[in-house]
Amino acid sequence: MANPMVDDARQIKEDNPFESMMSRFDRAAQLLDLDPDLYAVMRVPNRELKVYIPVRMDSGRIEVFEGFRVQHNFARGPAKGGIRYSPDVNIDEVRALAAWMTWKCAVVNVPFGGAKGGVICDPTQMSMTELERLTRRYAAELLDFIGPEKDVPAPDMNTNEQTMAWIMDTYSMHARHTVTAVVTGKPVDLGGSAGRREATGRGLLFVINEAIKRFNMTPPTTRVVVQGSGNVGGIGARLLHEAGYKVVAISDIRSGIYNPNGIDIHEALLHLQTTRSLEGFPGAERVSNSEILELECDVLAPCATENQITSQNADRIKCKVLAEGANGPTTAAADEILHNKGIFVIPDILANAGGVTVSYFEWVQDRMGYFWKEEVVNERLQDTMVASFNDLCKYADSHSVDTRTAAYMLAIDRVAYDTRMRGIYA
Ligand code: NAD
């Protein structure tokens, strides 16, 4: 008989994104026969900061928030990674997300290491002025550790262009001059890049375009399910819809909508914007966030959050291609089940790398003081995503491994090479 205590413990471990990341790292390191000294250096982050952020709330009372910044690796350049505001933020999640940034930057070959930040807070319960005070104080606590040559934050869940503008301003006040390159994902008028807002969704479209060719499918014959309707899911679904794909389902945190004949994503997002819910969208049936993952489709794009496809539901996933728009939507325990079902996985560290690729372009443009047209940004993004997809498939074939393992091997190989060349652990 199943022991619920043991099952619970296993589930907690499976749900720990850092454990998920490490088990894939270990497997890839073993297959690469990674030098033990390099393994010892690369398996841990470079630096972890914990800050307590006092904020005067609108009520006049002070509330102290807990925040983190993990800088995982600097071997290939300054650390790079988003900042997340959520009640669920914890150090293991931030650690995993920071490591994923290191591997992601290496997979698409941009000259950054990985970092991530997070603050435990509930932005839905905070006013704009409270969020501004929180952001400025958090940025002030990080002043010695971030900078264009050190660590360059960007938006993540529940942070946006406005958050980045506040961080840029706080940093610039202390530097006594405007330093646009300290963050990416800024408003275009403040040194942001054209195309950055859509970049993660657009990158997802580019790799899905490549993946469906392997199945001799074309956009009009491809049914797509998208979980999440924020920056990645909403924009990704819109771009897929505009490219002629049949998007049959989409969700937000509450629930989703499904129509096997396809959904007009422009209308659905408008409905979400005006009613704050997808529910009640005409001509579509309601589905829960767990049901949406198990729908019959060709491409499933989980674009919401971690741990959506686990050992508990992986055998019910019915897509041909899994395009991981979110970070860590699949647990390590689910990998083998998906592999045995013959599902082609575009792993998160490639599928959602469009964001960091255009963040890199933004950092370059800020440092040049010369800004590119959106078509130039999109064309360079396409070049990077298509080349990285092809590199990954070649690597998987030549090493006879699945695409997830190949992505980790390729990334670890690149970071290990640079670490060895620099001799930074000598
Ligand atoms: P977002 O806050 O704009 O959107 C998140 C979406 O997911 C919303 O629709 C929300 O309602 C839904 N959601 C949140 N929690 C959920 C849950 N528990 N169950 C179901 N749905 C839920 O965030 P985003 O920027 O789109 O990021 C989504 C994911 O993509 C995250 O994993 C993030 O780390 C990753 N990512 C984002 C970017 C980027 O450029 N924004 C880049 C790379 C990776």
Short mmCIF file of C-alpha atoms and ligand atoms in Angstrom, two decimals:
data_model
loop_
_atom_site.label_atom_id
_atom_site.label_comp_id
_atom_site.label_asym_id
_atom_site.label_seq_id
_atom_site.Cartn_x
_atom_site.Cartn_y
_atom_site.Cartn_z
CA MET A 1 0.00 0.00 0.00
CA ALA A 2 1.22 3.50 -0.79
CA ASN A 3 2.68 5.34 2.17
CA PRO A 4 1.28 8.89 2.03
CA MET A 5 4.23 10.23 4.04
CA VAL A 6 6.71 8.84 1.51
CA ASP A 7 4.57 9.98 -1.44
CA ASP A 8 4.33 13.46 0.07
CA ALA A 9 8.09 13.60 0.60
CA ARG A 10 8.72 12.47 -2.98
CA GLN A 11 6.26 15.05 -4.30
CA ILE A 12 7.89 17.84 -2.29
CA LYS A 13 11.26 16.82 -3.71
CA GLU A 14 9.86 16.57 -7.22
CA ASP A 15 8.31 20.02 -6.87
CA ASN A 16 11.58 21.59 -5.76
CA PRO A 17 12.83 23.36 -8.91
CA PHE A 18 16.40 23.36 -7.64
CA GLU A 19 16.32 19.56 -7.27
CA SER A 20 14.85 19.31 -10.79
CA MET A 21 17.61 21.49 -12.20
CA MET A 22 20.34 19.62 -10.29
CA SER A 23 19.23 16.17 -11.35
CA ARG A 24 19.42 17.22 -15.02
CA PHE A 25 22.76 18.96 -14.37
CA ASP A 26 24.16 15.81 -12.74
CA ARG A 27 23.01 13.58 -15.59
CA ALA A 28 24.51 15.88 -18.21
CA ALA A 29 27.76 16.27 -16.23
CA GLN A 30 28.04 12.49 -15.96
CA LEU A 31 27.48 11.99 -19.70
CA LEU A 32 30.08 14.67 -20.43
CA ASP A 33 32.48 13.02 -17.99
CA LEU A 34 32.92 16.51 -16.50
CA ASP A 35 36.19 17.06 -14.67
CA PRO A 36 35.47 16.73 -10.88
CA ASP A 37 37.02 20.14 -10.12
CA LEU A 38 34.83 21.83 -12.72
CA TYR A 39 31.85 19.90 -11.41
CA ALA A 40 32.54 21.20 -7.88
CA VAL A 41 32.68 24.81 -9.17
CA MET A 42 29.70 24.65 -11.49
CA ARG A 43 27.22 22.85 -9.25
CA VAL A 44 26.97 25.79 -6.81
CA PRO A 45 26.05 29.45 -7.31
CA ASN A 46 28.74 32.08 -7.13
CA ARG A 47 26.91 34.35 -4.70
CA GLU A 48 23.59 34.47 -2.83
CA LEU A 49 22.23 37.61 -1.25
CA LYS A 50 19.34 37.86 1.13
CA VAL A 51 17.96 41.30 1.90
CA TYR A 52 15.29 42.61 4.26
CA ILE A 53 13.43 45.50 2.67
CA PRO A 54 11.60 47.94 4.95
CA VAL A 55 8.76 49.67 3.11
CA ARG A 56 6.40 52.33 4.37
CA MET A 57 2.97 51.15 3.34
CA ASP A 58 0.13 53.53 2.41
CA SER A 59 -1.33 52.91 5.88
CA GLY A 60 1.73 54.62 7.38
CA ARG A 61 3.05 51.35 8.90
CA ILE A 62 6.40 49.81 7.98
CA GLU A 63 6.37 46.33 6.52
CA VAL A 64 9.60 44.37 6.07
CA PHE A 65 9.81 42.20 2.95
CA GLU A 66 12.33 39.45 2.30
CA GLY A 67 14.19 39.47 -1.01
CA PHE A 68 16.92 37.51 -2.75
CA ARG A 69 19.41 37.84 -5.57
CA VAL A 70 21.36 34.76 -6.62
CA GLN A 71 24.28 35.21 -9.00
CA HIS A 72 24.94 31.75 -10.31
CA ASN A 73 27.84 32.04 -12.71
CA PHE A 74 30.08 34.72 -14.25
CA ALA A 75 32.35 32.56 -16.42
CA ARG A 76 30.96 33.87 -19.73
CA GLY A 77 30.21 37.49 -18.74
CA PRO A 78 28.05 39.57 -16.40
CA ALA A 79 25.23 37.72 -14.67
CA LYS A 80 21.78 38.20 -16.19
CA GLY A 81 18.31 37.36 -14.98
CA GLY A 82 14.86 38.54 -14.03
CA ILE A 83 13.27 39.71 -10.79
CA ARG A 84 10.08 38.03 -9.62
CA TYR A 85 7.52 39.38 -7.13
CA SER A 86 5.34 36.66 -5.66
CA PRO A 87 4.18 35.29 -2.29
CA ASP A 88 5.65 31.92 -3.39
CA VAL A 89 9.23 33.13 -3.95
CA ASN A 90 11.79 31.11 -2.00
CA ILE A 91 15.55 30.68 -2.15
CA ASP A 92 15.45 27.28 -3.86
CA GLU A 93 13.27 28.67 -6.63
CA VAL A 94 15.54 31.69 -7.11
CA ARG A 95 18.63 29.43 -7.11
CA ALA A 96 17.11 27.18 -9.76
CA LEU A 97 16.02 30.12 -11.90
CA ALA A 98 19.52 31.65 -11.62
CA ALA A 99 21.15 28.40 -12.75
CA TRP A 100 18.68 28.06 -15.63
CA MET A 101 19.76 31.54 -16.75
CA THR A 102 23.39 30.39 -16.90
CA TRP A 103 22.47 27.37 -19.02
CA LYS A 104 20.02 29.37 -21.16
CA CYS A 105 22.56 32.09 -22.03
CA ALA A 106 25.05 29.37 -22.95
CA VAL A 107 22.52 27.50 -25.15
CA VAL A 108 21.83 30.61 -27.24
CA ASN A 109 25.45 31.69 -26.94
CA VAL A 110 24.96 35.17 -25.48
CA PRO A 111 27.88 36.42 -23.39
CA PHE A 112 26.22 36.40 -19.97
CA GLY A 113 26.19 34.26 -16.87
CA GLY A 114 23.04 33.62 -14.88
CA ALA A 115 21.28 35.35 -11.99
CA LYS A 116 17.79 35.73 -10.61
CA GLY A 117 16.05 37.84 -8.00
CA GLY A 118 12.83 37.61 -6.10
CA VAL A 119 10.88 39.38 -3.38
CA ILE A 120 8.29 37.63 -1.24
CA CYS A 121 5.27 39.90 -1.63
CA ASP A 122 1.80 39.90 -3.09
CA PRO A 123 1.76 42.64 -5.73
CA THR A 124 -1.99 42.20 -6.25
CA GLN A 125 -2.48 43.53 -2.71
CA MET A 126 -0.11 46.49 -3.08
CA SER A 127 -0.62 49.97 -4.52
CA MET A 128 1.65 51.39 -7.22
CA THR A 129 3.34 53.68 -4.69
CA GLU A 130 4.01 50.75 -2.33
CA LEU A 131 5.45 48.77 -5.25
CA GLU A 132 7.63 51.71 -6.23
CA ARG A 133 9.00 52.09 -2.68
CA LEU A 134 9.62 48.34 -2.46
CA THR A 135 11.41 48.28 -5.81
CA ARG A 136 13.60 51.31 -5.08
CA ARG A 137 14.63 49.97 -1.67
CA TYR A 138 15.34 46.50 -3.05
CA ALA A 139 17.43 48.10 -5.83
CA ALA A 140 19.30 50.20 -3.25
CA GLU A 141 20.15 47.05 -1.28
CA LEU A 142 21.59 45.50 -4.46
CA LEU A 143 23.55 48.57 -5.61
CA ASP A 144 27.01 47.13 -4.96
CA PHE A 145 26.16 43.90 -6.72
CA ILE A 146 24.39 44.94 -9.92
CA GLY A 147 25.60 47.04 -12.85
CA PRO A 148 26.14 46.77 -16.62
CA GLU A 149 29.43 44.88 -16.09
CA LYS A 150 28.29 42.88 -13.07
CA ASP A 151 24.70 41.73 -13.06
CA VAL A 152 21.86 43.02 -15.23
CA PRO A 153 18.30 42.39 -13.93
CA ALA A 154 15.18 42.16 -16.11
CA PRO A 155 11.45 41.59 -15.56
CA ASP A 156 9.96 38.24 -14.61
CA MET A 157 6.61 37.26 -13.11
CA ASN A 158 4.73 40.30 -11.75
CA THR A 159 7.45 42.77 -12.67
CA ASN A 160 7.48 44.84 -15.85
CA GLU A 161 8.88 47.82 -17.76
CA GLN A 162 7.82 50.17 -14.97
CA THR A 163 9.70 48.11 -12.37
CA MET A 164 12.83 48.24 -14.55
CA ALA A 165 12.49 52.02 -15.00
CA TRP A 166 12.41 52.45 -11.18
CA ILE A 167 15.50 50.25 -10.75
CA MET A 168 17.35 52.10 -13.53
CA ASP A 169 16.47 55.44 -11.91
CA THR A 170 17.51 54.33 -8.40
CA TYR A 171 20.84 53.01 -9.71
CA SER A 172 21.38 56.18 -11.79
CA MET A 173 20.67 58.46 -8.78
CA HIS A 174 23.52 56.77 -6.91
CA ALA A 175 25.83 56.75 -9.95
CA ARG A 176 25.05 60.46 -10.53
CA HIS A 177 24.40 59.83 -14.22
CA THR A 178 21.93 57.83 -16.27
CA VAL A 179 22.96 54.20 -16.58
CA THR A 180 20.49 52.59 -18.94
CA ALA A 181 22.41 49.30 -19.32
CA VAL A 182 21.92 48.32 -15.66
CA VAL A 183 18.61 46.62 -16.48
CA THR A 184 16.86 45.34 -19.59
CA GLY A 185 13.18 45.18 -20.38
CA LYS A 186 12.89 48.96 -19.88
CA PRO A 187 10.37 51.19 -21.65
CA VAL A 188 11.56 51.84 -25.22
CA ASP A 189 11.79 55.60 -24.53
CA LEU A 190 14.18 54.96 -21.63
CA GLY A 191 16.74 52.84 -23.46
CA GLY A 192 14.62 49.74 -23.96
CA SER A 193 14.80 47.74 -27.16
CA ALA A 194 12.14 47.59 -29.81
CA GLY A 195 10.72 44.07 -29.80
CA ARG A 196 11.79 43.19 -26.22
CA ARG A 197 8.22 42.95 -24.89
CA GLU A 198 7.31 40.35 -27.53
CA ALA A 199 10.72 38.67 -27.63
CA THR A 200 10.03 35.61 -25.47
CA GLY A 201 6.77 34.83 -27.26
CA ARG A 202 8.38 35.50 -30.63
CA GLY A 203 11.32 33.26 -29.81
CA LEU A 204 8.84 30.55 -28.85
CA LEU A 205 7.12 30.94 -32.22
CA PHE A 206 10.45 30.62 -34.05
CA VAL A 207 11.38 27.34 -32.36
CA ILE A 208 7.86 25.91 -32.75
CA ASN A 209 8.11 26.75 -36.48
CA GLU A 210 11.26 24.61 -36.66
CA ALA A 211 9.91 21.77 -34.52
CA ILE A 212 6.72 21.22 -36.53
CA LYS A 213 8.77 20.76 -39.70
CA ARG A 214 10.09 17.54 -38.11
CA PHE A 215 6.50 16.24 -38.12
CA ASN A 216 5.69 17.54 -41.63
CA MET A 217 3.07 19.83 -40.12
CA THR A 218 2.27 23.40 -41.17
CA PRO A 219 0.77 26.16 -38.99
CA PRO A 220 -2.85 25.75 -40.22
CA THR A 221 -2.77 22.00 -39.47
CA THR A 222 -1.17 22.47 -36.05
CA ARG A 223 -3.37 22.66 -32.95
CA VAL A 224 -1.74 24.55 -30.09
CA VAL A 225 -2.64 24.68 -26.40
CA VAL A 226 -1.14 27.55 -24.37
CA GLN A 227 -1.14 27.61 -20.58
CA GLY A 228 -0.73 31.19 -19.32
CA SER A 229 -1.74 34.45 -20.92
CA GLY A 230 0.87 36.87 -19.65
CA ASN A 231 3.98 38.17 -21.33
CA VAL A 232 5.03 34.76 -22.63
CA GLY A 233 1.72 32.89 -23.03
CA GLY A 234 -0.50 35.79 -24.13
CA ILE A 235 1.97 37.27 -26.57
CA GLY A 236 3.13 33.81 -27.71
CA ALA A 237 -0.46 32.75 -28.39
CA ARG A 238 -1.15 35.97 -30.27
CA LEU A 239 1.91 35.58 -32.48
CA LEU A 240 1.09 31.90 -33.14
CA HIS A 241 -2.48 32.89 -34.05
CA GLU A 242 -1.18 35.61 -36.39
CA ALA A 243 1.21 33.07 -37.97
CA GLY A 244 -1.79 30.88 -38.87
CA TYR A 245 -1.62 28.28 -36.08
CA LYS A 246 -4.88 26.95 -34.68
CA VAL A 247 -4.71 27.93 -30.99
CA VAL A 248 -7.40 25.71 -29.46
CA ALA A 249 -6.97 26.59 -25.76
CA ILE A 250 -5.49 29.26 -23.50
CA SER A 251 -5.65 29.88 -19.74
CA ASP A 252 -4.78 32.28 -16.97
CA ILE A 253 -4.28 31.55 -13.29
CA ARG A 254 -8.02 30.95 -12.67
CA SER A 255 -8.98 28.69 -15.60
CA GLY A 256 -8.86 28.31 -19.36
CA ILE A 257 -11.02 28.21 -22.48
CA TYR A 258 -11.13 25.54 -25.18
CA ASN A 259 -12.52 25.38 -28.71
CA PRO A 260 -11.28 22.49 -30.91
CA ASN A 261 -11.92 24.65 -34.01
CA GLY A 262 -9.57 27.38 -32.79
CA ILE A 263 -9.89 30.57 -30.76
CA ASP A 264 -9.55 34.14 -31.98
CA ILE A 265 -6.71 35.05 -29.63
CA HIS A 266 -7.02 38.80 -30.20
CA GLU A 267 -10.63 38.64 -29.03
CA ALA A 268 -9.83 36.30 -26.12
CA LEU A 269 -7.07 38.60 -24.82
CA LEU A 270 -9.37 41.59 -25.17
CA HIS A 271 -12.01 39.69 -23.19
CA LEU A 272 -9.38 38.93 -20.52
CA GLN A 273 -8.33 42.56 -20.39
CA THR A 274 -11.85 43.92 -20.07
CA THR A 275 -13.39 41.30 -17.74
CA ARG A 276 -10.14 40.23 -15.98
CA SER A 277 -11.04 36.63 -16.79
CA LEU A 278 -11.12 34.29 -19.77
CA GLU A 279 -14.30 32.71 -18.48
CA GLY A 280 -17.45 33.53 -20.39
CA PHE A 281 -15.59 33.99 -23.68
CA PRO A 282 -18.22 33.24 -26.33
CA GLY A 283 -18.01 29.97 -28.24
CA ALA A 284 -15.48 28.27 -25.98
CA GLU A 285 -15.87 25.86 -23.11
CA ARG A 286 -14.28 26.32 -19.70
CA VAL A 287 -11.35 24.05 -18.76
CA SER A 288 -9.32 23.97 -15.57
CA ASN A 289 -5.56 24.56 -15.55
CA SER A 290 -4.91 20.85 -15.06
CA GLU A 291 -7.38 19.82 -17.81
CA ILE A 292 -5.83 22.21 -20.31
CA LEU A 293 -2.52 20.35 -20.14
CA GLU A 294 -4.20 17.05 -21.01
CA LEU A 295 -6.09 18.25 -24.08
CA GLU A 296 -5.62 16.56 -27.46
CA CYS A 297 -3.24 18.84 -29.43
CA ASP A 298 -0.08 18.94 -31.56
CA VAL A 299 1.87 21.56 -29.60
CA LEU A 300 1.50 22.13 -25.87
CA ALA A 301 3.10 25.34 -24.62
CA PRO A 302 3.12 25.65 -20.81
CA CYS A 303 3.85 29.37 -20.34
CA ALA A 304 2.76 30.03 -16.76
CA THR A 305 4.91 28.66 -13.98
CA GLU A 306 6.95 25.70 -12.66
CA ASN A 307 5.94 22.11 -11.94
CA GLN A 308 2.93 21.84 -14.24
CA ILE A 309 3.92 18.51 -15.84
CA THR A 310 4.93 16.04 -13.18
CA SER A 311 5.11 12.29 -12.60
CA GLN A 312 1.39 12.57 -11.70
CA ASN A 313 0.11 13.77 -15.09
CA ALA A 314 2.90 13.22 -17.65
CA ASP A 315 1.36 9.98 -18.94
CA ARG A 316 -1.83 11.91 -19.84
CA ILE A 317 -0.06 14.57 -21.93
CA LYS A 318 -1.13 14.09 -25.57
CA CYS A 319 0.92 16.55 -27.66
CA LYS A 320 3.59 15.78 -30.26
CA VAL A 321 5.71 18.81 -29.33
CA LEU A 322 6.14 20.27 -25.84
CA ALA A 323 7.34 23.86 -26.13
CA GLU A 324 8.30 25.07 -22.65
CA GLY A 325 7.62 28.81 -22.59
CA ALA A 326 7.77 28.93 -18.78
CA ASN A 327 10.86 28.18 -16.74
CA GLY A 328 10.79 24.69 -15.27
CA PRO A 329 7.21 23.70 -16.22
CA THR A 330 8.25 20.02 -16.31
CA THR A 331 9.76 18.22 -13.34
CA ALA A 332 12.76 15.94 -13.81
CA ALA A 333 10.61 12.95 -12.80
CA ALA A 334 8.30 13.62 -15.77
CA ASP A 335 11.14 13.72 -18.34
CA GLU A 336 11.41 9.97 -18.80
CA ILE A 337 7.64 9.51 -19.12
CA LEU A 338 7.49 12.15 -21.87
CA HIS A 339 10.52 10.63 -23.58
CA ASN A 340 8.93 7.15 -23.56
CA LYS A 341 5.78 8.61 -25.10
CA GLY A 342 7.90 9.99 -27.96
CA ILE A 343 7.06 13.63 -27.21
CA PHE A 344 9.53 16.05 -28.78
CA VAL A 345 10.55 18.53 -26.08
CA ILE A 346 11.82 22.02 -26.81
CA PRO A 347 13.37 22.56 -23.39
CA ASP A 348 12.74 25.80 -21.49
CA ILE A 349 16.39 26.85 -21.65
CA LEU A 350 15.97 27.12 -25.41
CA ALA A 351 12.21 27.65 -25.88
CA ASN A 352 11.98 30.81 -23.78
CA ALA A 353 15.47 32.14 -24.52
CA GLY A 354 14.10 34.79 -26.91
CA GLY A 355 13.69 37.09 -23.91
CA VAL A 356 17.30 36.99 -22.81
CA THR A 357 18.48 37.17 -26.42
CA VAL A 358 16.72 40.50 -26.97
CA SER A 359 17.78 41.59 -23.48
CA TYR A 360 21.32 41.05 -24.72
CA PHE A 361 20.49 43.16 -27.80
CA GLU A 362 19.09 45.86 -25.48
CA TRP A 363 22.28 45.87 -23.38
CA VAL A 364 24.36 46.15 -26.58
CA GLN A 365 22.21 49.02 -27.89
CA ASP A 366 22.37 50.88 -24.54
CA ARG A 367 26.15 50.61 -24.52
CA MET A 368 26.38 51.79 -28.14
CA GLY A 369 23.79 54.51 -27.63
CA TYR A 370 22.40 53.50 -31.02
CA PHE A 371 19.07 51.77 -31.39
CA TRP A 372 17.95 49.25 -33.98
CA LYS A 373 14.67 49.07 -35.88
CA GLU A 374 12.24 46.39 -34.69
CA GLU A 375 12.70 44.43 -37.95
CA VAL A 376 16.45 44.25 -37.28
CA VAL A 377 15.84 43.02 -33.71
CA ASN A 378 13.35 40.39 -34.87
CA GLU A 379 15.58 39.20 -37.69
CA ARG A 380 18.58 38.81 -35.36
CA LEU A 381 16.35 37.05 -32.83
CA GLN A 382 15.18 34.63 -35.52
CA ASP A 383 18.79 33.94 -36.56
CA THR A 384 19.74 33.15 -32.97
CA MET A 385 16.71 30.97 -32.17
CA VAL A 386 16.84 28.96 -35.41
CA ALA A 387 20.61 28.43 -35.20
CA SER A 388 20.34 27.40 -31.53
CA PHE A 389 17.46 25.00 -32.29
CA ASN A 390 19.50 23.37 -35.07
CA ASP A 391 22.66 23.20 -32.91
CA LEU A 392 20.63 21.53 -30.18
CA CYS A 393 19.07 18.94 -32.50
CA LYS A 394 22.47 18.13 -34.01
CA TYR A 395 24.00 17.78 -30.56
CA ALA A 396 21.14 15.49 -29.43
CA ASP A 397 21.53 13.31 -32.52
CA SER A 398 25.31 13.08 -32.37
CA HIS A 399 25.27 12.18 -28.65
CA SER A 400 22.16 9.95 -28.91
CA VAL A 401 20.38 11.81 -26.09
CA ASP A 402 17.01 13.54 -25.77
CA THR A 403 16.78 17.29 -26.38
CA ARG A 404 16.57 18.20 -22.67
CA THR A 405 19.76 16.32 -21.85
CA ALA A 406 21.38 17.73 -24.99
CA ALA A 407 20.54 21.30 -23.92
CA TYR A 408 22.14 20.82 -20.52
CA MET A 409 25.18 19.05 -22.03
CA LEU A 410 25.70 21.78 -24.62
CA ALA A 411 25.37 24.54 -22.01
CA ILE A 412 27.59 22.84 -19.43
CA ASP A 413 30.18 22.10 -22.11
CA ARG A 414 30.32 25.79 -23.09
CA VAL A 415 30.47 27.09 -19.51
CA ALA A 416 33.06 24.43 -18.58
CA TYR A 417 35.24 25.37 -21.55
CA ASP A 418 35.21 29.06 -20.59
CA THR A 419 35.81 28.27 -16.92
CA ARG A 420 38.78 26.08 -17.82
CA MET A 421 40.20 28.69 -20.21
CA ARG A 422 39.90 31.44 -17.60
CA GLY A 423 41.34 29.20 -14.92
CA ILE A 424 39.16 31.02 -12.43
CA TYR A 425 39.24 28.17 -9.99
CA ALA A 426 43.05 27.77 -10.08
P1 NAD B 1 3.25 36.89 -16.40
O1 NAD B 1 3.11 37.24 -14.96
O2 NAD B 1 3.19 37.94 -17.44
O3 NAD B 1 2.16 35.77 -16.81
C1 NAD B 1 2.01 34.58 -16.10
C2 NAD B 1 0.73 33.90 -16.58
O4 NAD B 1 0.60 32.64 -15.93
C3 NAD B 1 -0.55 34.67 -16.25
O5 NAD B 1 -1.51 34.46 -17.26
C4 NAD B 1 -1.01 34.03 -14.95
O6 NAD B 1 -2.41 34.18 -14.76
C5 NAD B 1 -0.62 32.58 -15.19
N1 NAD B 1 -0.32 31.85 -13.95
C6 NAD B 1 0.42 32.28 -12.90
N2 NAD B 1 0.48 31.32 -11.95
C7 NAD B 1 -0.23 30.27 -12.42
C8 NAD B 1 -0.53 28.98 -11.91
N3 NAD B 1 -0.12 28.60 -10.70
N4 NAD B 1 -1.28 28.14 -12.69
C9 NAD B 1 -1.71 28.53 -13.91
N5 NAD B 1 -1.47 29.75 -14.44
C10 NAD B 1 -0.73 30.60 -13.71
O7 NAD B 1 4.64 36.08 -16.46
P2 NAD B 1 5.51 35.80 -17.74
O8 NAD B 1 6.56 36.85 -17.87
O9 NAD B 1 4.63 35.47 -18.89
O10 NAD B 1 6.30 34.48 -17.26
C11 NAD B 1 5.72 33.20 -17.36
C12 NAD B 1 6.82 32.16 -17.27
O11 NAD B 1 7.78 32.38 -18.30
C13 NAD B 1 7.62 32.16 -15.97
O12 NAD B 1 8.03 30.84 -15.70
C14 NAD B 1 8.83 33.02 -16.32
O13 NAD B 1 9.94 32.74 -15.48
C15 NAD B 1 9.08 32.54 -17.73
N6 NAD B 1 9.84 33.44 -18.59
C16 NAD B 1 9.45 34.73 -18.81
C17 NAD B 1 10.19 35.53 -19.67
C18 NAD B 1 9.77 36.93 -20.02
O14 NAD B 1 10.44 37.55 -20.88
N7 NAD B 1 8.70 37.45 -19.46
C19 NAD B 1 11.35 35.03 -20.26
C20 NAD B 1 11.72 33.72 -20.02
C21 NAD B 1 10.96 32.93 -19.18
#
